[in-house]
Coordinates of C-alpha atoms and ligand atoms in Angstrom, one line a residue:
X1286 CA 139.6 -20.0 147.9
X1287 CA 138.2 -22.2 150.4
X1288 CA 140.4 -24.1 153.0
X1289 CA 142.9 -27.4 152.2
X1290 CA 144.2 -28.9 155.4
X1291 CA 146.9 -31.9 154.9
X1292 CA 144.5 -35.2 155.6
X1293 CA 147.0 -38.0 157.2
X1294 CA 143.9 -40.1 156.5
X1295 CA 144.9 -39.5 152.9
X1296 CA 148.2 -37.9 152.8
X1297 CA 147.6 -35.1 150.7
X1298 CA 146.1 -31.6 150.9
X1299 CA 142.4 -31.0 150.4
X1300 CA 139.8 -29.0 150.4
X1301 CA 138.0 -29.0 153.4
X1302 CA 133.7 -29.7 153.6
X1303 CA 132.2 -29.6 156.9
X1304 CA 129.8 -32.2 157.3
X1305 CA 127.3 -29.9 158.1
X1306 CA 127.8 -26.5 156.8
X1307 CA 128.5 -23.6 158.2
X1308 CA 129.2 -26.0 161.4
X1309 CA 132.5 -28.0 162.4
X1310 CA 132.6 -30.7 164.5
X1311 CA 136.2 -31.2 165.6
X1312 CA 138.2 -33.3 168.2
X1313 CA 141.3 -33.0 170.2
X1314 CA 142.8 -35.5 172.2
X1315 CA 143.6 -33.9 175.4
X1316 CA 145.9 -35.1 178.5
X1317 CA 146.6 -37.1 180.5
X1318 CA 146.7 -35.3 184.2
X1319 CA 149.6 -36.4 186.1
X1320 CA 151.6 -33.5 185.8
X1321 CA 152.7 -30.4 184.4
X1322 CA 153.0 -30.0 181.0
X1323 CA 156.0 -29.0 178.9
X1324 CA 156.1 -27.0 175.8
X1325 CA 156.4 -29.2 173.5
X1326 CA 152.5 -30.7 175.3
X1327 CA 151.7 -27.4 174.8
X1328 CA 152.0 -26.9 171.1
X1329 CA 149.8 -29.1 170.4
X1330 CA 146.1 -27.5 172.5
X1331 CA 147.9 -24.3 170.9
X1332 CA 148.2 -24.9 167.2
X1333 CA 144.2 -26.1 167.3
X1334 CA 143.1 -23.3 169.7
X1335 CA 144.2 -21.1 166.2
X1336 CA 142.9 -23.2 164.1
X1337 CA 139.8 -23.5 165.7
X1338 CA 139.9 -19.1 165.8
X1339 CA 140.4 -19.9 161.9
X1340 CA 137.5 -21.6 161.8
X1341 CA 135.5 -19.2 163.4
X1342 CA 137.4 -16.8 161.6
X1343 CA 135.4 -17.9 158.1
X1344 CA 132.2 -18.2 160.1
X1345 CA 132.6 -21.8 160.9
X1346 CA 130.4 -22.5 164.2
X1347 CA 133.1 -24.8 166.0
X1348 CA 132.1 -27.6 168.5
X1349 CA 135.3 -28.3 170.0
X1350 CA 135.9 -31.0 172.5
X1351 CA 138.8 -32.1 173.9
X1352 CA 139.0 -34.6 176.6
X1353 CA 140.9 -35.6 180.0
X1354 CA 142.3 -38.3 180.5
X1355 CA 141.5 -39.0 184.3
X1356 CA 142.5 -42.3 185.3
X1357 CA 145.4 -45.1 183.8
X1358 CA 149.0 -46.2 185.0
X1359 CA 150.5 -43.0 186.0
X1360 CA 148.0 -40.7 186.9
X1361 CA 147.5 -44.5 189.7
X1362 CA 151.3 -44.6 190.0
X1363 CA 151.6 -40.5 190.6
X1364 CA 148.8 -40.8 193.7
X1365 CA 150.4 -43.3 195.2
X1366 CA 154.1 -41.8 195.1
X1367 CA 152.2 -38.5 196.9
X1368 CA 149.9 -40.3 198.6
X1369 CA 147.0 -38.9 197.5
X1370 CA 144.4 -40.1 195.7
X1371 CA 144.3 -40.9 191.6
X1372 CA 140.7 -38.3 191.7
X1373 CA 143.2 -35.5 193.4
X1374 CA 145.9 -36.0 191.2
X1375 CA 143.5 -35.5 188.3
X1376 CA 141.6 -32.6 189.9
X1377 CA 144.9 -30.8 190.6
X1378 CA 146.0 -31.3 187.3
X1379 CA 142.9 -30.3 185.2
X1380 CA 143.2 -27.3 187.4
X1381 CA 146.3 -26.5 186.7
X1382 CA 146.3 -27.2 182.3
X1383 CA 143.7 -24.4 182.8
X1384 CA 146.0 -21.8 184.8
X1385 CA 148.4 -22.8 181.6
X1386 CA 146.7 -22.9 178.6
X1387 CA 144.6 -19.7 179.8
X1388 CA 147.6 -17.4 179.4
X1389 CA 148.9 -19.1 176.6
X1390 CA 145.2 -17.9 175.1
X1391 CA 143.9 -21.4 175.0
X1392 CA 140.1 -21.2 174.4
X1393 CA 137.8 -23.7 176.1
X1394 CA 136.3 -26.3 174.3
X1395 CA 132.7 -26.8 174.0
X1396 CA 133.5 -29.4 176.0
X1397 CA 136.4 -31.3 178.5
X1398 CA 135.1 -35.0 178.9
X1399 CA 136.5 -37.0 181.6
X1400 CA 136.4 -40.8 181.5
X1401 CA 135.4 -41.0 184.9
X1402 CA 132.7 -38.8 183.9
X1403 CA 131.8 -41.2 180.7
X1404 CA 131.8 -44.7 182.2
X1405 CA 128.2 -45.3 181.1
X1406 CA 129.6 -44.6 177.2
X1407 CA 132.5 -46.2 177.9
X1408 CA 131.1 -49.9 179.1
X1409 CA 128.1 -49.0 176.4
X1410 CA 130.8 -49.2 173.6
X1411 CA 133.0 -51.8 174.7
X1412 CA 130.0 -54.7 174.8
X1413 CA 128.7 -52.9 171.8
X1414 CA 132.4 -54.1 170.1
X1415 CA 132.3 -57.6 172.0
X1416 CA 128.6 -58.1 170.6
X1417 CA 129.8 -57.3 167.3
X1418 CA 132.7 -59.8 168.0
X1419 CA 135.4 -57.5 168.1
X1420 CA 136.4 -58.2 171.2
X1421 CA 136.8 -60.6 173.9
X1422 CA 137.1 -61.3 177.3
X1423 CA 139.9 -63.2 179.7
X1424 CA 140.0 -63.1 182.7
X1425 CA 138.2 -59.6 183.2
X1426 CA 140.2 -57.9 180.9
X1427 CA 138.6 -57.2 177.1
X1428 CA 140.4 -56.9 174.1
X1429 CA 140.2 -55.0 170.7
X1430 CA 141.1 -58.6 167.8
X1431 CA 142.5 -56.6 165.8
X1432 CA 142.7 -59.2 162.9
X1433 CA 138.2 -58.7 162.9
X1434 CA 139.2 -55.1 161.9
X1435 CA 139.9 -55.1 157.8
X1436 CA 141.4 -52.0 157.9
X1437 CA 143.4 -52.0 160.8
X1438 CA 146.5 -50.3 159.9
X1439 CA 144.8 -47.9 157.5
X1440 CA 145.7 -45.0 159.2
X1441 CA 149.4 -45.2 159.7
X1442 CA 149.8 -46.6 156.4
X1443 CA 151.1 -50.1 158.3
X1444 CA 150.4 -53.6 157.0
X1445 CA 149.2 -56.2 160.0
X1446 CA 152.5 -57.6 158.9
X1447 CA 154.4 -55.0 159.4
X1448 CA 152.8 -53.7 162.4
X1449 CA 153.2 -57.3 164.2
X1450 CA 156.9 -57.1 164.6
X1451 CA 157.2 -54.0 165.5
X1452 CA 158.2 -52.8 168.4
X1453 CA 155.9 -50.8 170.7
X1454 CA 153.3 -53.5 171.2
X1455 CA 152.9 -54.6 174.7
X1456 CA 152.9 -58.3 175.1
X1457 CA 150.6 -60.6 177.0
X1458 CA 150.4 -64.3 177.2
X1459 CA 146.6 -63.1 177.8
X1460 CA 145.9 -61.1 173.8
X1461 CA 145.0 -64.1 170.9
X1462 CA 147.3 -61.7 168.5
X1463 CA 150.0 -59.5 169.8
X1464 CA 148.3 -56.8 168.6
X1465 CA 145.2 -56.1 170.5
X1466 CA 145.0 -54.4 172.5
X1467 CA 142.6 -53.5 176.2
X1468 CA 139.4 -52.3 176.1
X1469 CA 138.6 -53.0 179.8
X1470 CA 142.0 -53.4 182.2
X1471 CA 140.9 -56.2 185.4
X1472 CA 141.5 -54.5 189.2
X1473 CA 144.6 -55.1 191.1
X1474 CA 144.1 -55.0 194.3
X1475 CA 144.1 -51.8 196.0
X1476 CA 143.5 -49.8 192.7
X1477 CA 140.9 -47.5 191.8
X1478 CA 138.2 -49.7 189.8
X1479 CA 134.9 -49.0 188.8
X1480 CA 131.8 -52.0 188.7
X1481 CA 131.3 -53.6 185.3
X1482 CA 130.3 -56.9 183.1
X1483 CA 133.9 -58.3 183.1
X1484 CA 134.2 -57.1 187.2
X1485 CA 135.9 -54.6 188.6
X1486 CA 138.5 -52.5 186.4
X1487 CA 139.2 -49.5 184.4
X1488 CA 138.6 -49.0 180.2
X1489 CA 142.1 -48.8 178.5
X1490 CA 143.2 -45.6 177.3
X1491 CA 141.9 -46.2 173.6
X1492 CA 138.8 -46.6 173.9
X1493 CA 137.7 -43.0 175.6
X1494 CA 138.5 -41.2 172.3
X1495 CA 136.1 -43.1 170.6
X1496 CA 133.2 -43.1 173.3
X1497 CA 133.3 -39.5 173.9
X1498 CA 133.7 -38.1 170.2
X1499 CA 130.3 -40.7 169.6
X1500 CA 128.7 -38.7 172.5
X1501 CA 129.7 -35.5 172.0
X1502 CA 130.5 -34.7 167.8
X1503 CA 128.2 -37.9 166.8
X1504 CA 129.6 -41.5 165.0
X1505 CA 130.7 -39.2 162.1
X1506 CA 132.2 -35.7 162.4
X1507 CA 135.1 -33.3 160.7
X1508 CA 138.4 -33.5 162.5
X1509 CA 140.0 -35.3 164.5
X1510 CA 143.6 -33.8 166.2
X1511 CA 146.5 -34.8 167.9
X1512 CA 150.5 -35.0 168.4
X1513 CA 152.5 -37.1 165.9
X1514 CA 152.9 -39.9 168.4
X1515 CA 149.0 -40.0 168.3
X1516 CA 149.1 -41.9 164.9
X1517 CA 150.0 -45.2 166.3
X1518 CA 148.8 -46.8 168.0
X1519 CA 145.8 -44.5 170.1
X1520 CA 144.1 -43.1 165.8
X1521 CA 144.4 -46.5 164.5
X1522 CA 143.2 -47.9 167.7
X1523 CA 140.4 -45.5 167.7
X1524 CA 139.2 -45.9 164.5
X1525 CA 138.6 -49.6 165.0
X1526 CA 137.1 -49.2 167.9
X1527 CA 134.2 -46.6 166.5
X1528 CA 134.3 -47.9 162.9
X1529 CA 133.4 -51.7 164.2
X1530 CA 131.1 -50.4 166.7
X1531 CA 129.6 -48.0 164.7
X1532 CA 129.1 -49.2 161.6
X1533 CA 130.2 -45.6 160.3
X1534 CA 133.1 -44.0 159.4
X1535 CA 134.6 -41.8 161.8
X1536 CA 136.4 -38.4 161.7
X1537 CA 136.7 -37.7 158.3
X1538 CA 140.4 -35.1 158.2
X1539 CA 143.0 -36.7 160.3
X1540 CA 145.2 -33.2 161.7
X1541 CA 148.6 -33.9 163.2
X1542 CA 151.3 -31.8 165.0
X1543 CA 154.6 -32.2 164.8
X1544 CA 156.9 -32.2 167.7
X1545 CA 158.8 -29.4 169.9
X1546 CA 162.4 -31.1 169.8
X1547 CA 165.3 -29.6 171.9
X1548 CA 168.4 -29.8 171.0
X1549 CA 167.3 -32.1 168.3
X1550 CA 165.6 -34.7 170.4
X1551 CA 161.7 -34.5 170.9
X1552 CA 160.8 -33.3 174.2
X1553 CA 159.4 -35.7 176.3
X1554 CA 159.0 -36.2 180.4
X1555 CA 160.6 -40.0 180.3
X1556 CA 163.6 -38.4 178.5
X1557 CA 163.9 -35.7 180.7
X1558 CA 164.4 -33.0 178.5
X1559 CA 161.6 -31.0 178.7
X1560 CA 160.8 -27.7 180.2
X1561 CA 157.2 -26.9 181.5
X1562 CA 154.8 -24.3 181.1
X1563 CA 154.4 -23.6 184.1
X1564 CA 158.3 -22.1 184.9
X1565 CA 158.8 -20.7 181.3
X1566 CA 156.1 -17.9 182.6
X1567 CA 158.5 -17.0 184.9
X1568 CA 161.2 -16.0 182.3
X1569 CA 158.2 -14.6 179.4
X1570 CA 154.8 -13.5 178.9
X1571 CA 152.9 -16.4 177.9
X1572 CA 152.3 -14.6 174.6
X1573 CA 155.9 -14.5 173.8
X1574 CA 155.2 -18.8 174.3
X1575 CA 151.8 -18.4 172.3
X1576 CA 154.1 -17.1 169.3
X1577 CA 157.1 -18.8 168.9
X1578 CA 154.5 -22.2 169.2
X1579 CA 152.3 -21.0 166.0
X1580 CA 156.2 -18.8 164.7
X1581 CA 156.5 -22.5 162.4
X1582 CA 154.0 -24.7 160.4
X1583 CA 152.5 -27.0 162.6
X1584 CA 153.0 -29.9 160.7
X1585 CA 157.1 -29.5 160.8
X1586 CA 159.0 -30.1 163.8
X1587 CA 160.3 -27.1 165.7
X1588 CA 163.3 -26.6 167.8
X1589 CA 163.3 -24.9 171.2
X1590 CA 166.1 -22.6 172.3
X1591 CA 166.5 -19.4 173.8
X1592 CA 167.1 -17.4 170.9
X1593 CA 164.2 -18.5 169.8
X1594 CA 162.8 -17.0 172.6
X1595 CA 164.3 -14.8 172.3
X1596 CA 163.4 -14.1 169.1
X1597 CA 159.3 -14.6 169.6
X1598 CA 159.8 -11.5 172.3
X1599 CA 161.1 -9.3 169.8
X1600 CA 158.8 -10.7 166.7
X1601 CA 155.8 -9.7 169.4
X1602 CA 157.2 -6.6 170.8
X1603 CA 157.4 -4.3 167.0
X1604 CA 154.1 -5.5 166.4
X1605 CA 152.7 -4.6 170.2
X1606 CA 154.6 -1.0 169.2
X1607 CA 153.1 -0.9 166.1
X1608 CA 149.8 -1.7 167.1
X1609 CA 150.3 1.2 170.3
X1610 CA 151.5 3.7 167.6
X1611 CA 148.4 3.0 165.2
X1612 CA 146.1 3.2 168.0
X1613 CA 147.6 7.0 169.0
X1614 CA 147.3 8.9 165.7
X1615 CA 143.9 6.9 165.5
X1616 CA 142.7 10.0 167.4
X1617 CA 144.6 12.1 165.4
X1618 CA 144.7 11.0 162.4
X1619 CA 144.5 13.5 159.9
X1620 CA 141.2 13.4 157.9
X1621 CA 141.1 11.4 154.2
X1622 CA 142.4 11.9 151.5
X1623 CA 141.3 8.5 149.8
X1624 CA 143.8 8.5 146.7
X1625 CA 146.3 8.2 149.2
X1626 CA 145.8 5.3 151.4
X1627 CA 146.4 2.2 149.3
X1628 CA 146.1 -1.2 151.8
X1629 CA 148.1 -3.7 150.2
X1630 CA 145.8 -6.8 149.6
X1631 CA 146.9 -7.7 153.0
X1632 CA 144.0 -9.7 154.4
X1633 CA 143.9 -11.7 151.3
X1634 CA 147.9 -12.3 152.4
X1635 CA 146.6 -13.2 155.2
X1636 CA 143.9 -16.1 154.6
X1637 CA 146.0 -17.6 151.4
X1638 CA 148.4 -18.5 154.2
X1639 CA 145.4 -19.8 156.4
X1640 CA 144.1 -21.8 154.0
X1641 CA 147.2 -23.7 152.6
X1642 CA 146.5 -25.7 155.9
X1643 CA 146.4 -23.3 158.3
X1644 CA 150.1 -21.7 157.7
X1645 CA 150.8 -19.7 160.6
X1646 CA 154.4 -18.6 160.0
X1647 CA 153.1 -17.5 156.1
X1648 CA 150.3 -15.7 158.2
X1649 CA 152.8 -14.0 160.6
X1650 CA 154.8 -13.0 158.1
X1651 CA 152.5 -11.1 156.5
X1652 CA 152.0 -9.4 160.2
X1653 CA 155.6 -8.5 159.9
X1654 CA 154.9 -6.4 157.2
X1655 CA 151.8 -4.6 157.1
X1656 CA 154.2 -3.8 160.8
X1657 CA 157.2 -2.6 158.1
X1658 CA 154.4 -1.0 155.4
X1659 CA 152.0 1.3 158.5
X1660 CA 156.0 1.9 160.3
X1661 CA 156.9 3.4 157.0
X1662 CA 153.9 4.9 156.8
X1663 CA 154.1 6.3 160.4
X1664 CA 157.1 7.6 159.9
X1665 CA 157.5 9.6 156.1
X1666 CA 153.7 11.6 157.3
X1667 CA 151.5 12.6 159.5
X1668 CA 149.3 9.4 159.3
X1669 CA 145.5 9.4 156.7
X1670 CA 142.7 8.5 159.4
X1671 CA 141.6 6.2 156.8
X1672 CA 145.5 4.9 156.2
X1673 CA 145.6 4.1 160.3
X1674 CA 142.1 2.9 160.7
X1675 CA 142.3 0.0 157.6
X1676 CA 145.9 -0.8 159.5
X1677 CA 144.8 -0.8 163.4
X1678 CA 141.7 -2.9 162.1
X1679 CA 143.8 -5.2 160.4
X1680 CA 146.1 -6.1 162.7
X1681 CA 144.0 -6.1 165.3
X1682 CA 141.8 -9.1 163.2
X1683 CA 145.0 -11.2 162.1
X1684 CA 146.0 -11.2 166.3
X1685 CA 142.7 -12.7 167.4
X1686 CA 142.7 -15.1 165.1
X1687 CA 146.0 -16.0 166.6
X1688 CA 145.4 -15.7 169.5
X1689 CA 146.8 -12.1 170.4
X1690 CA 144.0 -10.2 172.2
X1691 CA 146.2 -7.3 171.5
X1692 CA 143.3 -4.4 172.5
X1693 CA 142.1 -6.6 174.9
X1694 CA 145.8 -6.6 177.0
X1695 CA 146.7 -3.0 176.3
X1696 CA 143.6 -0.9 176.7
X1697 CA 144.3 -0.9 181.0
X1698 CA 147.6 0.0 180.4
X1699 CA 147.4 2.9 177.8
X1700 CA 145.2 4.2 180.2
X1701 CA 147.7 4.6 182.9
X1702 CA 150.4 5.8 181.1
X1703 CA 147.7 8.8 179.4
X1704 CA 146.3 9.3 183.1
X1705 CA 150.3 9.5 184.6
X1706 CA 151.3 11.9 180.8
X1707 CA 148.0 14.0 181.7
X1708 CA 149.0 14.0 185.5
X1709 CA 152.7 15.3 184.4
X1710 CA 151.3 18.4 182.2
X1711 CA 149.6 18.9 185.1
X1712 CA 153.1 19.1 186.9
X1713 CA 154.3 21.0 184.2
X1714 CA 152.3 23.5 184.1
X1715 CA 152.4 24.2 187.8
X1716 CA 155.7 24.3 187.4
X1717 CA 156.0 21.3 189.1
X1718 CA 159.4 20.1 187.9
X1719 CA 160.3 17.1 190.3
X1720 CA 157.1 15.9 189.9
X1721 CA 156.9 16.2 186.1
X1722 CA 160.6 14.8 186.0
X1723 CA 158.9 12.0 188.5
X1724 CA 156.1 10.9 186.1
X1725 CA 158.9 10.8 183.7
X1726 CA 161.3 8.6 186.0
X1727 CA 158.4 6.4 186.3
X1728 CA 157.5 5.9 182.8
X1729 CA 160.7 5.0 182.2
X1730 CA 160.4 2.0 184.4
X1731 CA 157.8 1.1 182.5
X1732 CA 159.6 1.2 179.2
X1733 CA 158.3 4.0 178.4
X1734 CA 159.6 7.1 176.1
X1735 CA 158.2 10.3 176.8
X1736 CA 158.9 12.5 173.5
X1737 CA 158.6 16.1 173.6
X1738 CA 156.1 17.0 169.6
X1739 CA 154.7 20.9 168.6
X1740 CA 151.1 18.5 168.6
X1741 CA 151.6 17.0 172.1
X1742 CA 153.9 14.7 174.3
X1743 CA 154.0 11.3 172.8
X1744 CA 154.6 8.3 173.8
X1745 CA 156.7 5.3 173.3
X1746 CA 157.9 2.1 174.0
X1747 CA 161.7 1.6 174.6
Ligands
ATP1138 N1 158.1 -32.7 172.2 C1 157.1 -32.7 170.9 N2 156.2 -32.3 170.8 C2 155.1 -31.9 170.5 N3 154.1 -32.3 170.8 C3 154.3 -33.6 172.1 C4 155.5 -33.4 172.7 N4 155.7 -34.4 173.6 C5 154.2 -35.4 173.6 N5 153.7 -34.3 173.1 C6 152.1 -34.5 172.9 O1 151.5 -34.4 173.9 C7 151.0 -35.1 173.8 C8 150.5 -35.9 175.9 O2 151.5 -36.8 175.8 P1 152.8 -37.6 176.8 O3 151.7 -37.6 178.5 O4 153.3 -39.0 176.2 O5 154.1 -36.6 177.0 P2 155.5 -36.8 176.5 O6 156.3 -35.7 177.2 O7 155.5 -37.4 175.6 O8 155.5 -37.8 177.9 P3 156.0 -39.2 178.2 O9 157.8 -38.9 177.1 O10 156.4 -40.0 179.7 O11 155.4 -39.7 177.0 C9 151.0 -35.9 173.3 O12 149.4 -35.3 172.5 C10 151.6 -36.1 171.8 O13 151.2 -35.8 171.1
ZN1139 ZN1 142.1 -39.5 171.7

């Protein structure tokens, strides 16, 4: 079956057909780097990373671009408050972005372009917009003339009239129309600035994504993604800029993630109701945070609560324990009896869930079904090799697609456990009971329970 995805542009699920067979070009709006990111911001990084991984699993080669907004008002404000330069602020929080995103299992993008490194492309695009009559210069600022773009409002499904009466638009005497937005902002005295045909200044926020997506992905590309609040004005403005300058369609599919809420309100820096990933990882394994973020469909709101994080922790532990049991049986399972090995359509069900607009919540339920089934089979009988291999491989594959590398993570820990068990067996052979007991205690501290069985020592997590 083909992948169906919900396209914000058409407000319906559509079959995903990339421009070029086997290849996906995807752009995700990245962070403004002036702070550590919170678990709400993290949702966007994690869900689109999972979507990318699934597309790769389905055989696409994915060109994935995520930008850094490394110059803007908030960065300049932080710089002024801390005595750092804006670039120092940006560099510091780009480094911390990578540290935290790496922990969450977010793969590096194909490229992470930065505004300050793409000034030429940005200025060139603004020049094109001016020459095509889509933009005008006022006192060193450049504005996009929204009424020149007939389809303005097509993504957010608002008419220009509705938009004009909207409250979220910056009012400025320099603009011809309140909906117009800045492509270039003249520098205030002492502010970081770049030379341009309109004098010293810096780009507005929206133009960077139009310029950088064109540079890396071309004028038309497959998927453009970001948080739900970016639909308007950010993405609407990107469309006006890109289609205005390129005279070609921009992104073909628009994907937007829902918010992480806390006590029924959007988690946000300005509301002060946020928890950074940097802090949360002191309490929870980063994979638990990732599991929590993928536990809902990416478009639905997701409530943040300690209970839900604990549930995620338990769920992940259940999967981990099953994986360890399956790994244990990999070398010990008896030879095949093909008649008794039935792997119940798990792969089909997993793919069906993910094909349906990347429903990670349903995909995770399929994993839990597999775990329950595998546990029952392992508890009931001495498992057969074909069964163990099939379930082990399915579990590793599904978790890998969602960004939880089971195998890689635990090999060293498993080896360490096996080594300690071997050492304890040695000690017991030598009747060194003190040493044997000490190792048993050490393993208990690591959360490992030993079970002496006729087949030898088995271990499991508490
Ligand atoms: N609670 C949230 N849930 C999901 N995504 C979010 C949430 N808050 C912000 N985002 C996304 O994170 C990105 C960065 O947003 P932004 O820097 O505006 O964060 P913020 O916390 O909303 O800050 P502020 O409230 O000060 O505007 C945006 O793409 C936005 O869609
Ligand atoms: Zn953007």
